[in-house]
PDB file of C-alpha atoms in Angstrom:
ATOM      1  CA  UNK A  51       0.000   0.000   0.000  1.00  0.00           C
ATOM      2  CA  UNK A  52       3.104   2.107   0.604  1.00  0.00           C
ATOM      3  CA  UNK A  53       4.700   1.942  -2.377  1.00  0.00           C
ATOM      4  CA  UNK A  54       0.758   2.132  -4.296  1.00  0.00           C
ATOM      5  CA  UNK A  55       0.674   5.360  -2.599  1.00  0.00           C
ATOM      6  CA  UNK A  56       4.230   6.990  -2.972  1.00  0.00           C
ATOM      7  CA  UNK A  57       3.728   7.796  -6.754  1.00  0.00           C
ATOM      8  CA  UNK A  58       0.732   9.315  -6.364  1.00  0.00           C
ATOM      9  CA  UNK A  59       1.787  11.929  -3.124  1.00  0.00           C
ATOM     10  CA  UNK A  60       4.987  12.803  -5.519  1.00  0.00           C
ATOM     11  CA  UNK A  61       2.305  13.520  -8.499  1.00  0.00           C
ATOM     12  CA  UNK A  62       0.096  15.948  -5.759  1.00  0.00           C
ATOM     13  CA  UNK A  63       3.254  17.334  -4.888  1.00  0.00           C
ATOM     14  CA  UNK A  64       4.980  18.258  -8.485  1.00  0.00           C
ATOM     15  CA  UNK A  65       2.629  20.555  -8.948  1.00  0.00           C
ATOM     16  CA  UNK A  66       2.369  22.505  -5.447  1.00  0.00           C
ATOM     17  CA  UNK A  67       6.111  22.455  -5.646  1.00  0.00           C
ATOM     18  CA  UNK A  68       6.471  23.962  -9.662  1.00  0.00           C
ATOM     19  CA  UNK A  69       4.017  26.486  -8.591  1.00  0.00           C
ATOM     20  CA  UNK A  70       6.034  27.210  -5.451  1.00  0.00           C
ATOM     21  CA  UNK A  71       9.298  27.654  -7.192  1.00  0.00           C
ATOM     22  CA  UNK A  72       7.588  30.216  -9.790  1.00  0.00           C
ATOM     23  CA  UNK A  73       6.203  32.026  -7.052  1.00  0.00           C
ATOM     24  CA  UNK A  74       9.604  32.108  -4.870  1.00  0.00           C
ATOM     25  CA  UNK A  75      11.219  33.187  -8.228  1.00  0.00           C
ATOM     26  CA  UNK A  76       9.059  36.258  -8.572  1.00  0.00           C
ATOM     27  CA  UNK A  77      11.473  39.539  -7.589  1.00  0.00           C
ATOM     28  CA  UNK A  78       8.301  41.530  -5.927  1.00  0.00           C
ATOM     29  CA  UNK A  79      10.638  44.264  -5.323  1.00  0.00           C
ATOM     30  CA  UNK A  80      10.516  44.831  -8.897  1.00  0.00           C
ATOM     31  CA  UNK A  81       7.237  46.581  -8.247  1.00  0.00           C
ATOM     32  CA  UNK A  82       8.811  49.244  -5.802  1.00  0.00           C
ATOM     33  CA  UNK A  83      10.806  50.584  -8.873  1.00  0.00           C
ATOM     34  CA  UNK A  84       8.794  52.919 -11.561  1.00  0.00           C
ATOM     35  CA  UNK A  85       9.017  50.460 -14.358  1.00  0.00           C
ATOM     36  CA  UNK A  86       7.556  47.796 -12.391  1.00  0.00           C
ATOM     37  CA  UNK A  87       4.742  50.118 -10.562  1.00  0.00           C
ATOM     38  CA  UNK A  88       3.943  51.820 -13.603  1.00  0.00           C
ATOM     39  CA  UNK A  89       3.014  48.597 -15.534  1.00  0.00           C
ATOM     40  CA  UNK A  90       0.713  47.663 -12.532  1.00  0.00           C
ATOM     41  CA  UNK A  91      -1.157  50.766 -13.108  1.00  0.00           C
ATOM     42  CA  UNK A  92      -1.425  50.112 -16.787  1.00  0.00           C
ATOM     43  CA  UNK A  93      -2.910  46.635 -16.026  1.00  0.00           C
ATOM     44  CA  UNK A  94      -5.798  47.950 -13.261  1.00  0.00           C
ATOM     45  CA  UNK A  95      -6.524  51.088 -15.560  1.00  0.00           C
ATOM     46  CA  UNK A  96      -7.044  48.873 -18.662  1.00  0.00           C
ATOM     47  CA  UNK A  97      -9.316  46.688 -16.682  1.00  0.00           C
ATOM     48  CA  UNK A  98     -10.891  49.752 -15.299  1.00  0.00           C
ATOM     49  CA  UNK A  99     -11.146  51.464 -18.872  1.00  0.00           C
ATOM     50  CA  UNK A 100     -12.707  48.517 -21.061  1.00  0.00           C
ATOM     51  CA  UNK A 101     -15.045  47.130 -17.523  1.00  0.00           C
ATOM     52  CA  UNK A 102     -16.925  50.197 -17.399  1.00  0.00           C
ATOM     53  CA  UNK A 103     -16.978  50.860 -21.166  1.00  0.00           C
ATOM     54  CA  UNK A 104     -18.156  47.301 -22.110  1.00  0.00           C
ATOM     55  CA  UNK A 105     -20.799  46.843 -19.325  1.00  0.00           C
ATOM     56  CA  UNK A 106     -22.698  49.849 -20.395  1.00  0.00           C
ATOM     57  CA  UNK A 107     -26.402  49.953 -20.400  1.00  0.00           C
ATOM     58  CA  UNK A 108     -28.723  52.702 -19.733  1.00  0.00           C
ATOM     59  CA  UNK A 109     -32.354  53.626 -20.826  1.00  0.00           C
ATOM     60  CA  UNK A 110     -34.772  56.467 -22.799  1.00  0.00           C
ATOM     61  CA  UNK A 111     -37.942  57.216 -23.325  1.00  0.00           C
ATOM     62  CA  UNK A 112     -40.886  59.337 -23.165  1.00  0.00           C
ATOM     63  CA  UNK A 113     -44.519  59.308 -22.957  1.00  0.00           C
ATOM     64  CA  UNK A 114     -47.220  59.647 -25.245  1.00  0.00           C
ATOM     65  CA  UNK A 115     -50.835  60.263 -24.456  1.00  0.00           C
ATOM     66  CA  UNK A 116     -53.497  60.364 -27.383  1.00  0.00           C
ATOM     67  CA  UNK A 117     -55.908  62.748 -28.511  1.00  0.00           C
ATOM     68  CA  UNK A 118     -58.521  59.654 -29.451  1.00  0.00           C
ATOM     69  CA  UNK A 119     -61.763  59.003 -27.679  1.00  0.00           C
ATOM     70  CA  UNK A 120     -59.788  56.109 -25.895  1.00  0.00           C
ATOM     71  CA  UNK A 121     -57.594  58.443 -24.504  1.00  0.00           C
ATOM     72  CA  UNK A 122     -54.538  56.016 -25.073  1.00  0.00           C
ATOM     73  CA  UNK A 123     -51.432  56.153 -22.579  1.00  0.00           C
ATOM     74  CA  UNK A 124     -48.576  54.689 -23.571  1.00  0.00           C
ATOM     75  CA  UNK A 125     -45.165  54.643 -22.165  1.00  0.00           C
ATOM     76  CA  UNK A 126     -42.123  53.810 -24.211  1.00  0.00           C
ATOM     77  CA  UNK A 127     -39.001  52.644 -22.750  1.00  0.00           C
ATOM     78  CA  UNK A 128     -35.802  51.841 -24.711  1.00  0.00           C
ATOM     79  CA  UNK A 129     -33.090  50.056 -23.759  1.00  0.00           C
ATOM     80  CA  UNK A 130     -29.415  50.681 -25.267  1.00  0.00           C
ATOM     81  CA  UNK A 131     -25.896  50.033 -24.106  1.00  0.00           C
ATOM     82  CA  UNK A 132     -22.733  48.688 -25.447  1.00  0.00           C
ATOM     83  CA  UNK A 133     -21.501  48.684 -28.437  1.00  0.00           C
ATOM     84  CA  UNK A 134     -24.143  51.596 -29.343  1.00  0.00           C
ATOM     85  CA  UNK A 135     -25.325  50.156 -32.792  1.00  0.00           C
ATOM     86  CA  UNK A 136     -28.250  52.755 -31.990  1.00  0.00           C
ATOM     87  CA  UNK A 137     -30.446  52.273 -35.358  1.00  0.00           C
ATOM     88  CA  UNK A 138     -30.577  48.217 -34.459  1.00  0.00           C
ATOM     89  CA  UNK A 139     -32.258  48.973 -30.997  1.00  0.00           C
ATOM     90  CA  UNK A 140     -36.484  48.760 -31.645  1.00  0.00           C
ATOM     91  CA  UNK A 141     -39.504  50.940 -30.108  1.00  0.00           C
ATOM     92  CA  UNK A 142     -42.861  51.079 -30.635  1.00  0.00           C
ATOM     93  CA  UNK A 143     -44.616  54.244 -31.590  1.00  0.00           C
ATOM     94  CA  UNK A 144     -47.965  54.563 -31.111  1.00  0.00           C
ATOM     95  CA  UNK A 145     -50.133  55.572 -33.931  1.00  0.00           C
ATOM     96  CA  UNK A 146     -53.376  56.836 -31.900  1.00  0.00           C
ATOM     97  CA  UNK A 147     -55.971  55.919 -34.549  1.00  0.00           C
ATOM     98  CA  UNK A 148     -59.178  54.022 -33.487  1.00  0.00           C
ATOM     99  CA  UNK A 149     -57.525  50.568 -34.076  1.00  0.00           C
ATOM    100  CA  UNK A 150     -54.615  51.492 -31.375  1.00  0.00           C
ATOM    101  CA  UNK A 151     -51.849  50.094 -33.764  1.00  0.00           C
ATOM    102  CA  UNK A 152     -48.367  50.835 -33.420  1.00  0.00           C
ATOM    103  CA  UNK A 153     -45.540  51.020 -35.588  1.00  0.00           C
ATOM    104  CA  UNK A 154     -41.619  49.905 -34.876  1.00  0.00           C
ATOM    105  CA  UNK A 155     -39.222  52.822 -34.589  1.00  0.00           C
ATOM    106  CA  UNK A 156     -35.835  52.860 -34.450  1.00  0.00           C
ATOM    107  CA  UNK A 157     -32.913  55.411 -32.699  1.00  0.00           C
ATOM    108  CA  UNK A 158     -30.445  57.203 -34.969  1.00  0.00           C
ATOM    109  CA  UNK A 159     -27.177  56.491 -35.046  1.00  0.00           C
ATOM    110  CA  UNK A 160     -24.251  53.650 -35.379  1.00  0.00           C
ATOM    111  CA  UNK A 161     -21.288  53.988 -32.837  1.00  0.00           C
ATOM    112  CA  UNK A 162     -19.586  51.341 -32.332  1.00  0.00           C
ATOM    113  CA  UNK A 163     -16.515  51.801 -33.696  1.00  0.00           C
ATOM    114  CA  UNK A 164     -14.702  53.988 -31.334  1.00  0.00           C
ATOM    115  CA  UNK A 165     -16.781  51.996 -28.603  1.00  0.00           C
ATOM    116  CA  UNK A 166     -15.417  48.731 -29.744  1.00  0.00           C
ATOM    117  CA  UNK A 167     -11.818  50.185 -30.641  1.00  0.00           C
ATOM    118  CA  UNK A 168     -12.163  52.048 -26.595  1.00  0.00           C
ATOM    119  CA  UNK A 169     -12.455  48.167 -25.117  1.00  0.00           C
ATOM    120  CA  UNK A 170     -10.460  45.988 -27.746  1.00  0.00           C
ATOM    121  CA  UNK A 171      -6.993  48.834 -26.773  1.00  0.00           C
ATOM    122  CA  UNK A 172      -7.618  48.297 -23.072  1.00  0.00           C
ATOM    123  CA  UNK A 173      -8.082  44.455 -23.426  1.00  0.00           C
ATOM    124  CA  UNK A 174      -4.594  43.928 -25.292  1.00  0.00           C
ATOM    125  CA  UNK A 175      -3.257  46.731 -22.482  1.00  0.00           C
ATOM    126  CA  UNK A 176      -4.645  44.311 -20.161  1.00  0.00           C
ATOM    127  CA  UNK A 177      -2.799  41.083 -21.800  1.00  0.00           C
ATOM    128  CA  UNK A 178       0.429  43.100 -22.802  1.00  0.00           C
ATOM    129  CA  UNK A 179       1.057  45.066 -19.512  1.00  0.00           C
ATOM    130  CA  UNK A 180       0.591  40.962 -17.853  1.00  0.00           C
ATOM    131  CA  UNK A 181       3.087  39.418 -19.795  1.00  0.00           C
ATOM    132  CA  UNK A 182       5.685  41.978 -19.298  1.00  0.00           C
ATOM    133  CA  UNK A 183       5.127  41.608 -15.742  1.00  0.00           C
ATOM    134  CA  UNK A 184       5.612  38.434 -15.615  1.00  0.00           C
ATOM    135  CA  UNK A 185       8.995  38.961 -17.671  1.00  0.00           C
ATOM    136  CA  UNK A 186       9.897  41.849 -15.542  1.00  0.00           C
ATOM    137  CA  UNK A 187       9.657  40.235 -12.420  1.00  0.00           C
ATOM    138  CA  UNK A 188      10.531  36.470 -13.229  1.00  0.00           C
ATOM    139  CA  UNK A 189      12.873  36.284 -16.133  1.00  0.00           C
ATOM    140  CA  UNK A 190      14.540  39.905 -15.281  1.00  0.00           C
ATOM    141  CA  UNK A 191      17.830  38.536 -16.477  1.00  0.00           C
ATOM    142  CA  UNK A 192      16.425  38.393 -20.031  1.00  0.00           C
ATOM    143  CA  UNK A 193      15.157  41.568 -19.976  1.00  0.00           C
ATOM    144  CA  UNK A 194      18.522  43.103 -19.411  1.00  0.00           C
ATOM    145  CA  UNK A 195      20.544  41.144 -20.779  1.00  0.00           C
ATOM    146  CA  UNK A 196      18.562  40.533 -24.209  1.00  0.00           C
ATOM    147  CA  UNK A 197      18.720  44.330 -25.755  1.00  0.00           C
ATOM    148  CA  UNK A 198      15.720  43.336 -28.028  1.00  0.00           C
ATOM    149  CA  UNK A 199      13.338  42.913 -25.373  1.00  0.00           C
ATOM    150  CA  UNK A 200      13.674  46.839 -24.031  1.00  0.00           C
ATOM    151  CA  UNK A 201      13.648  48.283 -27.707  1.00  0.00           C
ATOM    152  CA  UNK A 202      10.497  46.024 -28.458  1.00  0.00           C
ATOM    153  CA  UNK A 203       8.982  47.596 -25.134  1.00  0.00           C
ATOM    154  CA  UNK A 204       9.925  50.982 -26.051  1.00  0.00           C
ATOM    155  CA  UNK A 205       8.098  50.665 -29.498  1.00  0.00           C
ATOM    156  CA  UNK A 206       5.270  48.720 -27.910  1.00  0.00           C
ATOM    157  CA  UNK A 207       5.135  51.283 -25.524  1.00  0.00           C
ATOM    158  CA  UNK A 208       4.919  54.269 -27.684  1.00  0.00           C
ATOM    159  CA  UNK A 209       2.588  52.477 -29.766  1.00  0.00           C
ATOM    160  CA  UNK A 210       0.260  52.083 -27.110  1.00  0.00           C
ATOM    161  CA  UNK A 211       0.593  56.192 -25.824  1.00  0.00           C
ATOM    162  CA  UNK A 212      -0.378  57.075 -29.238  1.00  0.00           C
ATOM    163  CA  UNK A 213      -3.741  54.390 -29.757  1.00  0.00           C
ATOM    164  CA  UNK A 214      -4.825  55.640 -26.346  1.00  0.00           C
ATOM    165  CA  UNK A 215      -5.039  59.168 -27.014  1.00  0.00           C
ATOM    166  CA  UNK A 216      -6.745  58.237 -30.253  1.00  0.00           C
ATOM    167  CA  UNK A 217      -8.900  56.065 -28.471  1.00  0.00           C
ATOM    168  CA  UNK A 218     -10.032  57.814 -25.497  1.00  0.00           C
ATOM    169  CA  UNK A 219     -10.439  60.906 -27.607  1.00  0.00           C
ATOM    170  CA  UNK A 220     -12.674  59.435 -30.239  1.00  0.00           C
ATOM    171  CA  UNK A 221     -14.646  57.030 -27.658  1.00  0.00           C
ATOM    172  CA  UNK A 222     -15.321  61.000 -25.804  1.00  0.00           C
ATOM    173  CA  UNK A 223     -16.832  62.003 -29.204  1.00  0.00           C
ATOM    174  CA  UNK A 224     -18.926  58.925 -30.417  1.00  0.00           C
ATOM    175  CA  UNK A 225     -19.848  59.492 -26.240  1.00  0.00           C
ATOM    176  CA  UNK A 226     -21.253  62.720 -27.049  1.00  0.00           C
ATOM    177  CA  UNK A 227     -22.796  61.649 -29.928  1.00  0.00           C
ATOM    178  CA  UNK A 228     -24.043  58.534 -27.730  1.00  0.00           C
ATOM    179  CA  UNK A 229     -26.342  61.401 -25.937  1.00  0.00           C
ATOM    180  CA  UNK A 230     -27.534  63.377 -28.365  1.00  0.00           C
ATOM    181  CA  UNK A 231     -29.311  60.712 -30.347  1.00  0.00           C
ATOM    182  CA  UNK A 232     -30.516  58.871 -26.584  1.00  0.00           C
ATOM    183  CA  UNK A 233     -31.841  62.166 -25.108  1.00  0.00           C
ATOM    184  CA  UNK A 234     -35.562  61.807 -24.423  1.00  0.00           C
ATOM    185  CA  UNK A 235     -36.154  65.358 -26.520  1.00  0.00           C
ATOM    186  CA  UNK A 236     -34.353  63.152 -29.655  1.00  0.00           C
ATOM    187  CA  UNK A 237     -36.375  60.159 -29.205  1.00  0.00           C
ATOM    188  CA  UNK A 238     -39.974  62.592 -29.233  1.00  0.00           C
ATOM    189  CA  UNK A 239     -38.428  64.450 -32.183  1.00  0.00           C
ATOM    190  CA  UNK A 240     -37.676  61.456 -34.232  1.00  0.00           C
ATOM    191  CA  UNK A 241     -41.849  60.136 -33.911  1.00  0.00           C
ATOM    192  CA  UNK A 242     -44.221  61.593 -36.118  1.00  0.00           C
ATOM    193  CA  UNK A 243     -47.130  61.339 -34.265  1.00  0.00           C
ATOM    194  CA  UNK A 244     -45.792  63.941 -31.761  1.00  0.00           C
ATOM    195  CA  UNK A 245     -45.842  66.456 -35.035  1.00  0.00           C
ATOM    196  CA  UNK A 246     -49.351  66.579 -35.236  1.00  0.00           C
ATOM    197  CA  UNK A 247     -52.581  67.598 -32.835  1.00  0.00           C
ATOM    198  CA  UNK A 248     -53.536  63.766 -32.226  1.00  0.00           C
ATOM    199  CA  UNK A 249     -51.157  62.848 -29.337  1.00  0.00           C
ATOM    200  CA  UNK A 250     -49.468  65.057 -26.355  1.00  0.00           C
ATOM    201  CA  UNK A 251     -46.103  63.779 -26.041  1.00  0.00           C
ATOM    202  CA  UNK A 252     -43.491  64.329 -22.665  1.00  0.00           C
ATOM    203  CA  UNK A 253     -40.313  62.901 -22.310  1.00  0.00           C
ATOM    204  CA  UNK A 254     -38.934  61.030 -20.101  1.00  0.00           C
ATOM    205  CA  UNK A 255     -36.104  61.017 -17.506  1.00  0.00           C
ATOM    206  CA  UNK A 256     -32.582  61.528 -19.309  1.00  0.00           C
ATOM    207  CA  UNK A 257     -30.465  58.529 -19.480  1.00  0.00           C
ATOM    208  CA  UNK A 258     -27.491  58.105 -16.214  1.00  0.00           C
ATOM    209  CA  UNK A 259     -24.259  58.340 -18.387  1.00  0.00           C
ATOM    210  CA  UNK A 260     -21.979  58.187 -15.002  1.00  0.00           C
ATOM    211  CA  UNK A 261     -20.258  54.880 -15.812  1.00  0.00           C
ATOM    212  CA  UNK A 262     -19.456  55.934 -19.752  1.00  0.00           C
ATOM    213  CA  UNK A 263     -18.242  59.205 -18.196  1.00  0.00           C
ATOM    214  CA  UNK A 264     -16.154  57.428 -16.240  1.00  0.00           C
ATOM    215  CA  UNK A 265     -14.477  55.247 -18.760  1.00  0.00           C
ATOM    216  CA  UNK A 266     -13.227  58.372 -21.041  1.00  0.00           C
ATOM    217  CA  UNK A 267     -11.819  59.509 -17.945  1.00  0.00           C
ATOM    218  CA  UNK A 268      -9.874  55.624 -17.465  1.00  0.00           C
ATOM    219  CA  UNK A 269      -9.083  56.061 -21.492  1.00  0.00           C
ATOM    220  CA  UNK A 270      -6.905  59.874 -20.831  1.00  0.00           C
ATOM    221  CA  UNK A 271      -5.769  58.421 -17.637  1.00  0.00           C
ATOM    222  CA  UNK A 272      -4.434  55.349 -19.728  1.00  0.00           C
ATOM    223  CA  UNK A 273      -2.705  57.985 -21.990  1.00  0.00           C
ATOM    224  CA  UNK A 274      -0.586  59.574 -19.468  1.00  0.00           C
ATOM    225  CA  UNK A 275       0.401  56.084 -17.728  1.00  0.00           C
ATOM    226  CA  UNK A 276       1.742  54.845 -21.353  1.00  0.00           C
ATOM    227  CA  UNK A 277       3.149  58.025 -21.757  1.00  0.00           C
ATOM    228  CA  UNK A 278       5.090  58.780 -18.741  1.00  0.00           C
ATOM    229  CA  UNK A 279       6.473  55.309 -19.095  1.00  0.00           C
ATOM    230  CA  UNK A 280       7.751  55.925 -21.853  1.00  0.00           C
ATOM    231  CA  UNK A 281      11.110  57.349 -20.579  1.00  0.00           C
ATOM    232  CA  UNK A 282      11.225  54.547 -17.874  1.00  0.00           C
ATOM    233  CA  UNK A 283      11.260  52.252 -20.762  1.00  0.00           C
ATOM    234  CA  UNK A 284      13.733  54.770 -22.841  1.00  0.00           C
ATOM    235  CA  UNK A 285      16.224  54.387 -20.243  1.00  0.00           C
ATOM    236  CA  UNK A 286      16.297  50.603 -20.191  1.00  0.00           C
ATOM    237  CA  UNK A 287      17.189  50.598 -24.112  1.00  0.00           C
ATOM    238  CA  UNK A 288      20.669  50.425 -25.401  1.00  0.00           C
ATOM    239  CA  UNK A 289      19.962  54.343 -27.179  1.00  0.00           C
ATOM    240  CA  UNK A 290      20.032  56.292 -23.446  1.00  0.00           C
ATOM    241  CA  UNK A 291      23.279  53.981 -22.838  1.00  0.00           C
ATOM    242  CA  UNK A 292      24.991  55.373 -26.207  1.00  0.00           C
ATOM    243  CA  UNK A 293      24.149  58.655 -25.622  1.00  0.00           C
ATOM    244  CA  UNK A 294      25.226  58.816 -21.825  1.00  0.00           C
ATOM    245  CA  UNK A 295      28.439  57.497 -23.576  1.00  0.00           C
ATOM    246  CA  UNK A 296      28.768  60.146 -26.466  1.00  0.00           C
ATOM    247  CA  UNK A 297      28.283  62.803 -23.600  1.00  0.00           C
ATOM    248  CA  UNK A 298      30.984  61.295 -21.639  1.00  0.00           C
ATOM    249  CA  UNK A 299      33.261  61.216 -24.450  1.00  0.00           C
ATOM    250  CA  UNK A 300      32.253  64.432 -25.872  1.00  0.00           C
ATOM    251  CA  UNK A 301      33.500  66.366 -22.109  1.00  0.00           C
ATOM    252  CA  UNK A 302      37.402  64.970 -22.124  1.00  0.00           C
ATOM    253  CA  UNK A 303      37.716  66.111 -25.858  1.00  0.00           C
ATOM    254  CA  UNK A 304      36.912  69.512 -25.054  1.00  0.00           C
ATOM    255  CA  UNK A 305      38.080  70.132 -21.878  1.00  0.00           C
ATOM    256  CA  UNK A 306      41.727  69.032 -23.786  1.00  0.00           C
ATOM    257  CA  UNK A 307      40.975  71.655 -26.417  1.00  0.00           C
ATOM    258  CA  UNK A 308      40.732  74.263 -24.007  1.00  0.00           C
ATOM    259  CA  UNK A 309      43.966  73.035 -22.289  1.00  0.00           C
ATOM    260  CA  UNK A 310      45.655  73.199 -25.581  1.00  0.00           C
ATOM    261  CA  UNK A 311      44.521  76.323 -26.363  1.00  0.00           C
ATOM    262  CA  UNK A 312      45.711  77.851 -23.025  1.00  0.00           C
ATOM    263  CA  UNK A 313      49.307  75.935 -23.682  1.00  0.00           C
ATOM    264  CA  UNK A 314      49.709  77.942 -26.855  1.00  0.00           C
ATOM    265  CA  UNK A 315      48.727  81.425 -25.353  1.00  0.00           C
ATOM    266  CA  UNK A 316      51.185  80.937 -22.912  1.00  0.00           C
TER     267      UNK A 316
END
C-alpha cells in the first residue's frame, strides 16, 4: 500500500512544488521601482477602462398620451448600451388611430466603432502590460541582458501612448454623440405622431451616463500612464546607454581643447 501510494503523493506534490518555485522566483521588489509600478497601473486602468466601457447599459424614453376618444397612454421605454449600434435597438410608436396600432421605430445612429476600438486597446493593455510583468519580475535577467526585449517595449510602448489618445479621444466624441441621439427630446423628435394635434407627447427622464463618463476619464488616464512610461522604458534601451556614452566622451575632448589652447597662449 506504501509503495501504491508513494507515486501518487509525488504527483500531488509536483505541482504545489512547480508552482512554489515560480512564485519564490518572482522579484516583488521589482514593483517598488517605476518600471515595475507603472506597468501595474497600466494593467488595473485597462481593466478599469474597457469594464466600465463594455458593461454599459442605460435607458430612454418618453410618454405619449393620445388625442382619441380612448384616450390612449402609452409609455415607451428603450433600452441601449454597449456597443451603441443605436439604429438596431427597436420601439414602438404609437399611432393613436381608433384601431390602437403601433408602428416599430428605431434610434439614430451607429457607434460602435470607437466603442469597440475604446475596449479591444484596453483588453490587449490588459494582456500586454501581464506578460511583461511576468517577464519583468521572473525572467529579469532576459530583460537586461537581451537588448531586443527593451527596444520592443519601447516601441510597444509608444505604440500604445499614441492608440490611447486616439482612443479615449474618439470614444469621448462617439460618447457625445451617444447622448444626443438617446436624449428623451431626440427620441420625441424622431416620432411623427408627436408632429401633429392627435397625441401630447413628454419625455422622459434623461439617461445616467456616469459609468461611460467614467471610462473616457480611465481612457486619458491610460494615456498619461503609457506616456510617462515611456522614458522609464527609454532608459532601459541600449539608445540612453549610447548617448550617456557620447556625452561622456564628448566632455574629455573639449576640456583638452581648451587646455591646448591655453598651452599655446602661454
Amino acid at each position: 500500500m506504501s509503495s501504491a501510494e508513494s507515486p501518487s503523493r509525488t504527483a500531488d506534490k509536483s505541482p504545489r512544488q512547480q508552482v512554489d518555485r515560480l512564485l519564490v522566483g518572482l522579484r516583488w521588489r521589482r514593483l517598488e521601482e517605476p518600471l515595475g509600478f507603472i506597468k501595474v497601473l497600466q494593467w488595473l486602468f485597462a481593466i478599469f477602462a474597457f469594464g466600465s466601457c463594455g458593461s454599459y447599459s442605460g435607458e430612454t424614453g418618453a410618454t405619449v398620451r393620445c388625442n382619441n376618444d380612448a384616450k390612449d397612454v402609452s409609455s415607451i421605454i428603450v433600452l441601449f448600451g454597449y456597443p451603441f449600434r443605436l439604429h438596431r435597438v427597436q420601439y414602438e410608436m404609437p399611432l393613436c388611430d381608433d384601431e390602437s396600432t403601433s408602428k416599430t421605430m428605431h434610434l439614430m445612429g451607429d457607434f460602435s466603432a470607437p466603442a469597440e476600438f475604446f475596449v479591444t486597446l484596453g483588453i490587449f493593455s490588459f494582456f500586454y502590460t501581464m506578460a511583461a510583468l511576468v517577464l519583468y519580475l521572473r525572467f529579469h535577467n532576459l530583460y537586461t541582458e537581451n537588448k531586443r526585449f527593451p527596444l520592443v517595449d519601447f516601441c510597444v510602448t509608444v505604440s500604445f501612448t499614441f492608440f490611447w489618445l486616439v482612443a479615449a479621444a474618439a470614444w469621448g466624441k462617439g460618447l457625445t454623440d451617444v447622448k444626443g441621439a438617446t436624449r428623451p427630446s431626440s427620441l420625441t423628435a424622431a416620432m411623427s405622431v408627436c408632429h401633429g394635434e392627435e397625441a401630447v407627447c413628454s419625455a422622459g427622464a434623461t439617461p445616467s451616463m456616469g459609468l461611460a463618463n467614467i471610462s473616457v476619464l480611465f481612457g486619458f488616464i491610460n494615456f498619461f500612464l503609457w506616456a510617462g512610461n515611456c522614458w522609464f522604458v527609454f532608459k532601459e534601451t541600449p539608445w540612453h546607454g549610447q548617448g550617456q556614452g557620447q556625452d561622456q566622451g564628448q566632455g574629455p575632448s573639449q576640456e583638452s581643447a581648451a587646455e591646448q589652447g591655453a598651452v599655446e597662449k602661454q
